[in-house]
Structure formats: C-alpha cells, structure tokens
Tab-separated table of C-alpha atoms in Angstrom:
chain	number	residue	atom	x	y	z
A	1	GLN	CA	-6.832	-21.579	-7.074
A	2	ASN	CA	-9.886	-19.668	-7.129
A	3	GLY	CA	-11.354	-16.662	-5.337
A	4	LEU	CA	-14.513	-14.777	-5.221
A	5	LEU	CA	-14.999	-10.974	-5.949
A	6	ALA	CA	-17.913	-8.894	-5.863
A	7	LEU	CA	-20.221	-7.758	-8.416
A	8	PHE	CA	-21.146	-4.565	-9.000
A	9	ASP	CA	-24.793	-3.426	-7.342
A	10	ALA	CA	-26.667	-1.845	-10.355
A	11	ASN	CA	-29.369	-0.367	-7.328
A	12	ILE	CA	-26.421	2.194	-6.543
A	13	GLY	CA	-25.790	3.486	-9.596
A	14	ILE	CA	-24.531	3.202	-13.250
A	15	LEU	CA	-21.350	1.402	-13.549
A	16	GLN	CA	-19.273	3.974	-15.782
A	17	SER	CA	-15.677	1.090	-16.372
A	18	VAL	CA	-14.378	-1.531	-14.682
A	19	ARG	CA	-10.269	-2.365	-14.038
A	20	LEU	CA	-9.567	-6.085	-13.490
A	21	THR	CA	-6.062	-6.597	-12.029
A	22	LEU	CA	-4.639	-9.763	-12.315
A	23	VAL	CA	-1.391	-10.683	-10.183
A	24	GLY	CA	0.895	-13.290	-10.085
A	25	THR	CA	4.224	-14.356	-8.088
A	26	GLY	CA	6.336	-17.119	-8.329
A	27	SER	CA	9.485	-18.518	-6.327
A	28	SER	CA	12.044	-20.851	-8.587
A	29	THR	CA	14.899	-22.918	-6.470
A	30	PHE	CA	17.363	-24.519	-8.931
A	31	THR	CA	19.734	-27.020	-7.914
A	32	LEU	CA	22.531	-27.310	-10.339
A	33	THR	CA	24.878	-30.619	-10.524
A	34	ASN	CA	27.977	-30.670	-12.472
A	35	THR	CA	29.099	-34.341	-13.207
A	36	ALA	CA	31.847	-33.680	-15.485
A	37	GLY	CA	35.617	-33.130	-14.522
A	38	ILE	CA	35.936	-30.018	-15.473
A	39	SER	CA	34.109	-26.596	-14.660
A	40	GLN	CA	30.929	-25.528	-16.422
A	41	ASP	CA	29.408	-22.468	-17.002
A	42	VAL	CA	25.723	-22.495	-17.006
A	43	THR	CA	22.446	-20.202	-16.866
A	44	ALA	CA	19.305	-21.649	-15.110
A	45	THR	CA	16.055	-20.206	-15.950
A	46	SER	CA	12.545	-20.919	-15.108
A	47	ARG	CA	8.642	-19.898	-16.316
A	48	ILE	CA	5.850	-20.054	-14.669
A	49	PRO	CA	2.888	-19.425	-17.368
A	50	MET	CA	-0.555	-18.394	-15.543
A	51	TYR	CA	-3.578	-18.944	-17.119
A	52	PHE	CA	-6.819	-17.601	-15.710
A	53	SER	CA	-10.758	-18.322	-15.972
A	54	SER	CA	-13.838	-17.244	-14.373
A	55	SER	CA	-17.541	-18.015	-13.868
A	56	LEU	CA	-18.555	-15.123	-15.781
A	57	PRO	CA	-18.823	-16.158	-19.188
A	58	GLY	CA	-17.793	-13.238	-21.158
A	59	ILE	CA	-14.680	-12.608	-19.061
A	60	SER	CA	-13.552	-16.109	-19.659
A	61	ALA	CA	-13.897	-15.323	-23.405
A	62	THR	CA	-11.579	-12.122	-22.787
A	63	LEU	CA	-8.926	-14.120	-20.601
A	64	ASP	CA	-8.672	-17.661	-22.799
A	65	ALA	CA	-7.521	-14.961	-25.339
A	66	LEU	CA	-4.858	-14.258	-22.912
A	67	LEU	CA	-3.220	-17.674	-23.286
A	68	PRO	CA	-1.159	-17.381	-20.686
A	69	ALA	CA	-2.544	-14.307	-19.072
A	70	LEU	CA	0.866	-13.695	-17.268
A	71	LEU	CA	4.393	-15.143	-17.835
A	72	LEU	CA	6.921	-15.264	-14.763
A	73	GLU	CA	10.246	-15.809	-15.405
A	74	ALA	CA	13.332	-16.100	-13.498
A	75	SER	CA	17.204	-16.734	-13.974
A	76	THR	CA	20.018	-17.815	-11.890
A	77	GLY	CA	22.384	-15.636	-14.278
A	78	PRO	CA	25.601	-16.996	-15.104
A	79	VAL	CA	27.090	-19.773	-12.768
A	80	VAL	CA	30.564	-21.422	-12.331
A	81	LEU	CA	30.223	-25.126	-11.159
A	82	ALA	CA	33.219	-26.758	-10.312
A	83	PRO	CA	33.911	-30.367	-11.163
A	84	GLY	CA	31.670	-32.541	-9.234
A	85	THR	CA	29.735	-29.993	-7.247
A	86	THR	CA	26.100	-29.232	-6.616
A	87	SER	CA	24.895	-25.834	-6.110
A	88	THR	CA	20.998	-24.649	-4.911
A	89	LEU	CA	20.431	-21.307	-6.138
A	90	GLY	CA	17.265	-19.580	-5.004
A	91	PRO	CA	14.619	-18.966	-4.451
A	92	ILE	CA	14.390	-16.223	-6.762
A	93	VAL	CA	11.113	-14.284	-7.034
A	94	SER	CA	9.306	-12.785	-9.507
A	95	ASN	CA	6.304	-11.131	-9.726
A	96	GLU	CA	3.866	-9.776	-12.852
A	97	SER	CA	0.518	-8.141	-13.041
A	98	LEU	CA	-1.696	-7.273	-15.956
A	99	VAL	CA	-4.663	-4.454	-15.750
A	100	LEU	CA	-7.443	-5.253	-17.963
A	101	ASP	CA	-9.366	-2.005	-18.101
A	102	THR	CA	-11.837	-2.410	-21.424
A	103	LEU	CA	-14.051	-4.825	-20.230
A	104	ALA	CA	-17.697	-4.194	-20.642
A	105	PRO	CA	-19.184	-3.155	-17.995
A	106	SER	CA	-22.575	-4.817	-18.483
A	107	LEU	CA	-20.579	-7.829	-17.726
A	108	PHE	CA	-20.266	-7.252	-13.982
A	109	SER	CA	-23.337	-5.158	-12.998
A	110	GLN	CA	-26.381	-6.582	-11.421
A	111	PRO	CA	-29.189	-5.295	-9.361
A	112	GLY	CA	-28.173	-6.370	-5.776
A	113	GLY	CA	-24.726	-6.988	-6.541
A	114	GLY	CA	-23.177	-10.748	-6.100
A	115	SER	CA	-20.408	-12.483	-6.857
A	116	PHE	CA	-18.156	-14.389	-9.051
A	117	TYR	CA	-15.429	-16.562	-9.609
A	118	LEU	CA	-11.992	-15.925	-10.890
A	119	TYR	CA	-9.698	-19.088	-11.660
A	120	CYS	CA	-5.909	-19.530	-11.763
A	121	GLU	CA	-3.943	-22.332	-12.806
A	122	ASN	CA	-0.189	-22.484	-13.761
A	123	SER	CA	2.579	-24.994	-14.585
A	124	ASP	CA	6.263	-24.384	-14.852
A	125	GLU	CA	9.400	-25.107	-17.299
A	126	LYS	CA	12.962	-25.116	-16.800
A	127	GLY	CA	15.731	-24.375	-19.250
A	128	LEU	CA	19.603	-24.824	-18.901
A	129	ASN	CA	22.103	-23.175	-21.174
A	130	GLY	CA	25.823	-23.984	-21.098
A	131	GLY	CA	26.556	-27.416	-19.703
A	132	LYS	CA	25.805	-29.688	-22.312
A	133	THR	CA	24.775	-32.850	-20.851
A	134	ALA	CA	27.330	-32.870	-17.925
A	135	VAL	CA	25.256	-30.683	-15.651
A	136	SER	CA	21.769	-31.473	-14.386
A	137	VAL	CA	18.993	-29.175	-13.331
A	138	ASN	CA	16.356	-29.704	-10.561
A	139	LEU	CA	13.592	-27.062	-10.201
A	140	VAL	CA	11.458	-26.666	-7.651
A	141	THR	CA	8.745	-23.693	-7.914
A	142	GLN	CA	6.014	-22.381	-5.972
A	143	ALA	CA	3.244	-19.823	-7.059
A	144	GLY	CA	0.441	-17.718	-6.186
A	145	CYS	CA	-2.096	-15.302	-7.892
A	146	GLY	CA	-4.706	-13.187	-7.404
A	147	ALA	CA	-6.810	-10.323	-8.758
A	148	THR	CA	-8.708	-7.225	-7.839
A	149	VAL	CA	-11.867	-5.304	-9.133
A	150	VAL	CA	-12.348	-1.410	-9.191
A	151	TYR	CA	-15.655	-0.154	-10.151
A	152	ASP	CA	-15.875	3.612	-11.237
A	153	TYR	CA	-19.583	4.457	-11.196
A	154	THR	CA	-22.054	7.319	-11.218
A	155	PRO	CA	-24.358	6.910	-8.243
A	156	TYR	CA	-28.133	7.770	-8.364
A	157	LEU	CA	-29.344	10.961	-6.986
A	158	VAL	CA	-32.423	11.310	-4.660
A	159	SER	CA	-34.551	13.568	-6.236
A	160	GLU	CA	-35.455	17.059	-4.949
A	161	PRO	CA	-39.359	16.668	-5.132
A	162	ALA	CA	-38.917	13.708	-2.761
A	163	SER	CA	-36.196	14.980	-0.570
A	164	ALA	CA	-38.492	17.997	-0.242
A	165	ALA	CA	-41.576	15.694	0.554
A	166	LEU	CA	-39.745	13.777	3.315
A	167	ILE	CA	-38.610	17.109	4.752
A	168	GLY	CA	-42.134	18.057	5.267
A	169	LEU	CA	-43.502	14.989	6.061
A	170	GLY	CA	-41.133	15.455	9.131
A	171	VAL	CA	-41.712	18.792	9.796
A	172	MET	CA	-45.822	17.971	9.984
A	173	GLY	CA	-45.203	15.122	12.236
A	174	LEU	CA	-42.649	17.521	14.561
A	175	LEU	CA	-45.917	20.144	14.714
A	176	ALA	CA	-48.214	17.395	15.426
A	177	SER	CA	-46.237	16.007	18.596
A	178	LEU	CA	-46.045	19.613	19.658
A	179	ARG	CA	-49.546	20.266	19.876
A	180	ARG	CA	-50.118	16.886	21.190
A	181	THR	CA	-47.775	17.950	24.199
A	182	ARG	CA	-49.820	21.497	24.849
A	183	ARG	CA	-53.178	19.656	24.469
A	184	ILE	CA	-52.024	17.361	27.592
A	185	ALA	CA	-50.306	20.418	29.624
A	186	ALA	CA	-53.479	22.435	29.381
C-alpha cells in the first residue's frame, strides 16, 4: 500500500515540529482442524508485521531502523477441539499505532509545499500451541495501514510598516475617487 501526504509550505511560516503517526489494522480468521481421536486444547496466534518506507530519504532511514514499525498480534485464546472437528474463529481484529515526533522538521519543509509518499508492506505468521501434530491451522489475514502528519509552525507575520503603507494607499485611493466624483457633479 502507499499513500500521499502533504509537505509543509515553508512560505507560510517556520516549521517547529512534525508528528508522523503510523497506524495499522489487521484481521485474522483461523480454521482449526482436529484429526485426532481425542479432544485437543490449543491456542492459535497470528502476527502481522508492518514495514514502512518513504519517498523522503531522511524519513526512510528512520523507518528502516524500525523493523517492523508495527506488529499486530491476535490470538484465539484457549480452544477445546472435539475429536475429528473443525472450528473457524474470527475475524479477530488487532490495531496498533506509532507516533514519531522526533523527526527533523527540515525533512518536511519546502517552499510551495508539495507531497511525499509513504509505503507500507506486511507479511503474516501463524502459531499454534498445543495439539501437537493432530491439529492443523489455516490462517487468513487482511491488513491495512495509514498515516497522518501534523505540523506545528509559527506563521510569518505581516510587518507593521507594510500594513500601514497598504492602508495609506487605500485611503489615498478613496480620497482621489471622492474628488473625481465632486468634479463631475460640479
């Protein structure tokens, strides 16, 4: 998956800090089959590691150090399977987020703004405790990821001399307009 996020427009102010939040959601459905002639006590688990990268080189280096950036985990909890039965459990949903708030603001700021890509990849792993070789587990997962970026900045102020000059020009234009109106009426 990939998404497009906005860069900060350096023309509107000075970027003080950046908060990039990575989010992930996973769904795991387990199908457990007991081929033994006796009941089996089992717990099935899934792990969905999520890896992020970016089109901005400075961000990618930070994200690469977080391998994986998010780890979604789900468990069926203890399940008792009767002999020769199959049981489907799920979907079991798992969510996780990670806030990165120590990123260098200069990486996200450019005149006129713009955008950058954030990429997300995932895999899945399954586990089974109990049941020995008598229980098989089939795992179906779905996963999605996303991100938000929040910019904290100080806006540029319009200088007072420039504001006064603009107001003065406006007043002069109004006075000139009134003089023309009086001359036409006279």
